[in-house]
Amino acid sequence: MTSIQPGRAWHPVASSGDAVVRHVFQGRLLGRELAVWRADDGYVNVWENRCLHRGVRLSIAVNDGRELKCQYHGWRYSNRTAECTYIPAHPADAPARTICNRTFAVVERHGLVWTTLELDRPEDLPVLPDDGRPLALRPITVAAPAAQVVDALRSYDAGEDLRLAAEAELLLRFDRGTAPGLTILVQPSDATTSVVRGVLHGVAVVDRDRPPLDLLRLHNRALNRVRARVESDLGPLQAEQQEPELELLSEELAELPPLSRPGRSASLRVRVERKWPAGADVAGFALAPLAGHLPAAQPGAHVDVHLPNGCVRQYSVVNAPGEGDRYVLGVKREPDSQGGSSCLHDVVREGDVLAVSEPRNNFPLRRDAEHTLLVAGGIGATPLLAMAQTLAHHGLDHELHYFAQTEDHLAFRDRLATLGGSVRRHLGLDVAATKARLGEILAGYAPGRQVYLCGPGPMIEAAREVAAQCGWPVEKVHFEYFKNAQEIDKESSFEVALARSCLTVKVLAGQTILEAVREAGVAMPSSCEQGACGTCLARVIEGEPIHQDVYLNDAEKASGEAIMTCVSRSASPRLVLDL
Amino acid sequence: MITLYDYELSADCYQARLALAVLGLEYSRVDVEFYPGREHETEWFTELSPLQQLPVLCEEETTLYDAPAILVYLASRHDPTASWYPGGDPALAGQVTLWLGFSRALAGSAGAARLHESLGHLTDIDAARSRAHTLLRVLDEHLWFGEQEGRDWLCATDRPTIADLAAFPDVALSEEGGVSRIDYPAVRRWTDRVKRIDGFVAMSGIFPAGPVAA
């Protein structure tokens, strides 16, 4: 009597009209609290109602249209996947992918938002008579267990000619003559609370903006009468509180990670939903998931794209915050393509399925700067566009300086247009003019400013040089190279001790540290494998690295505390790594 | 010059601060330590406010010690558009007064439960909470049908009135008294709308709303 056994898996938890934009609806199902919110793209999220950090309810969070921001310490969670995208207390770091709130499946149908707490149950949404636009009644919360409420509703009488015609678990259907008239669903909120949700069928709605108020009031009065009767019959409730079943940490997170196969993995399958000319020599790609949701991409993140010809290439994700239904990439045709850009331009077509890695963010964006400069050269605009959209969405002060040959060479002009006045175009400048312009842009360093650079190698070199002359400290100058153009010396041979794994491996001439480590059975992530992306970084405990990458900045290189294992080597006979 | 005798954590004082803020009025504050100092029971304060009620508002010759009275006074005197207190429209003036009365009932239930929990004023807590839920049910129904009719506020006007400012504090702080708003979705949406009124100010325990959609 006092506890409700979950039966039917899917329950309505809100009216569609409850989930208005820029609001978080507080819901409850079978004793579990839910935060229900609609993003500006229309998607309704149903999440566990707590922030992963300190457990504060997300129903008091800020819905900014793309993300929920917890009111306590500002953790941000992405539309659709509930992955944490930013932690203000760690502004320089990209949150780990495992920081992800619990989401529940959602279906919006019959004017109601439905969810299920049971992950392994197939979809068995009750089928309601669907006759055009269903009209959801005002939900009525009753302080009584669901079974009692259903009992009382069997004799529901709104004064209309409605007759009980069909009954299923927590569902009653009333017909008018032979036509379906009203379906009443009882949502088991917890052991002592239920919500009565009615859906009227066959209502002739003349004006979409003017609901038939008389009808809504009629049923509201009748349902209030039912509530009054049930609550007075029941008296004060003594039922035991229903505790939601809290699942244990998943095995995957509780156990040591399994030994993974060495090499780069592509865990996602995506379909090329759209391919279009996004600028001169630039192909835009929208990659949609084959099923489910794509992991959220933080600004600055890239994915590995595994191509039909066997090549693996890295492309920055252009997505704006909360844009979770696809990844948008921009691929420039390289005249000296080794098979990457030419394959994407010439071979890959709309409808093709590609394997891509989860997004990785080795170029994270701080959001605590008073002013952020984004300096893009050519296709280097892609990660910076993601950053600019984020800063614009948060209302943070920034400028995007975009160097390109001509107006036609600017990529993603539709997105640039949404950024308005923060975009500065610098077109057709030669090397000397570019350097002079960089001098103007980077002049006037002040504490509280940050600069992010991405573009062709020589341009980043020039910009870093100019920034240093203008007094920018190295830690305020962030950069990402497309590729490492340096000549890599692989001739030396040395020993690498892996402190955590208690292993010592020999790195032979012609072999990389990454290869030697993987050969010894130690899993190590990697992406570009040429010292540009930052994925295979290892911390150095002892020894003297010879840096051959373009990821670390000069200060990081001089400190000798980190090494890119795909290209760098050791000057000392022995290197101890934190692996 | 307006002077407000104010206690930071008082919902009634917050009504007055809200009204002063949305009307864009400057004022000076005199802090009265309601808890734990019980300064409202001192002789000097009783002279100002015979019922020992906070807040008290003084402007020139006027001294008022009741929150609804202060709201009516401020809006009548300082809002030339007469939208915050549409006293010239009999039906609207009646509605405003109705909801001002409702706000006193909220103060006596949800507000009393909060004072019981956090500020040392003991009351029959179960009765206070039960009464608060009764009022919130009425408020939710009124606001839900308002949304259906295209009305965002308590009174039948397209602008918020002092009725919204008067009812808001004890509703928005109800959870501090153990009165959850989970069962009142239309009330929760209305509190978001109030938070987005131009000039809105928050207080301890009330979080600001996020940006509106472009």
XYZ file of C-alpha atoms in Angstrom, chain A residues 17-28 33 40 57 59-60 62-64 71-72 136-139 141-143 189 193 195 209-211 213 216-217 220 224 227 231, chain B residues 136-151 175 180-193 195-196 206-214:
84
model
C 4.134 23.792 -21.505
C 5.899 23.368 -18.151
C 9.282 23.187 -19.874
C 9.478 26.779 -21.055
C 12.805 28.063 -22.347
C 15.300 29.575 -19.904
C 13.644 27.824 -16.977
C 14.330 24.631 -15.051
C 11.258 22.606 -14.063
C 11.532 20.642 -10.835
C 10.026 17.193 -11.260
C 9.751 13.993 -9.290
C 13.949 14.354 -8.110
C 16.923 26.940 -27.005
C 19.725 21.027 -6.914
C 16.363 22.992 -10.535
C 17.716 26.292 -9.166
C 20.632 28.926 -14.605
C 19.335 27.656 -17.949
C 21.279 29.825 -20.398
C 24.355 28.386 -8.846
C 26.859 27.176 -6.278
C -3.012 18.859 -21.606
C -5.076 19.749 -18.543
C -3.620 21.568 -15.583
C -1.650 18.955 -13.615
C -0.758 17.197 -7.364
C -2.521 14.974 -4.838
C -1.086 14.033 -1.451
C 5.854 11.150 -7.712
C 2.367 12.079 -3.735
C 0.274 14.033 -10.076
C -3.046 31.002 -28.928
C -6.384 30.860 -27.123
C -6.856 27.533 -25.354
C -10.380 28.034 -21.067
C -9.707 23.634 -18.840
C -11.514 25.235 -15.895
C -9.657 21.662 -13.138
C -9.889 19.494 -7.522
C -8.295 15.644 -4.840
C -7.083 13.696 0.687
C 0.548 27.979 -2.771
C -2.080 25.697 -4.343
C -4.339 28.710 -4.825
C -1.464 30.786 -6.170
C -0.378 28.058 -8.588
C -3.871 27.653 -9.986
C -4.239 31.424 -10.414
C -0.895 31.702 -12.181
C -1.418 28.599 -14.358
C -4.690 29.956 -15.716
C -2.996 33.322 -16.065
C -0.433 31.734 -18.385
C -3.241 30.206 -20.439
C -4.848 33.643 -20.727
C -1.546 35.285 -21.605
C -1.232 36.998 -18.217
C 12.176 26.437 1.213
C 8.985 22.976 -1.032
C 7.712 24.517 -4.262
C 8.159 21.329 -6.288
C 4.381 20.891 -6.635
C 3.786 24.439 -7.874
C 5.326 24.662 -11.351
C 3.401 27.781 -12.363
C 4.584 29.509 -9.183
C 8.173 28.543 -10.007
C 7.864 30.041 -13.496
C 6.370 33.234 -12.041
C 9.320 33.594 -9.647
C 11.629 33.427 -12.689
C 9.615 36.209 -14.317
C 13.545 37.902 -11.107
C 13.754 39.266 -14.648
C 17.377 34.125 -3.576
C 19.345 33.346 -6.676
C 19.143 35.556 -9.734
C 17.572 34.156 -12.900
C 19.626 33.582 -16.015
C 19.542 35.679 -19.157
C 16.348 35.752 -21.228
C 16.362 34.240 -24.687
C 17.427 36.616 -27.459
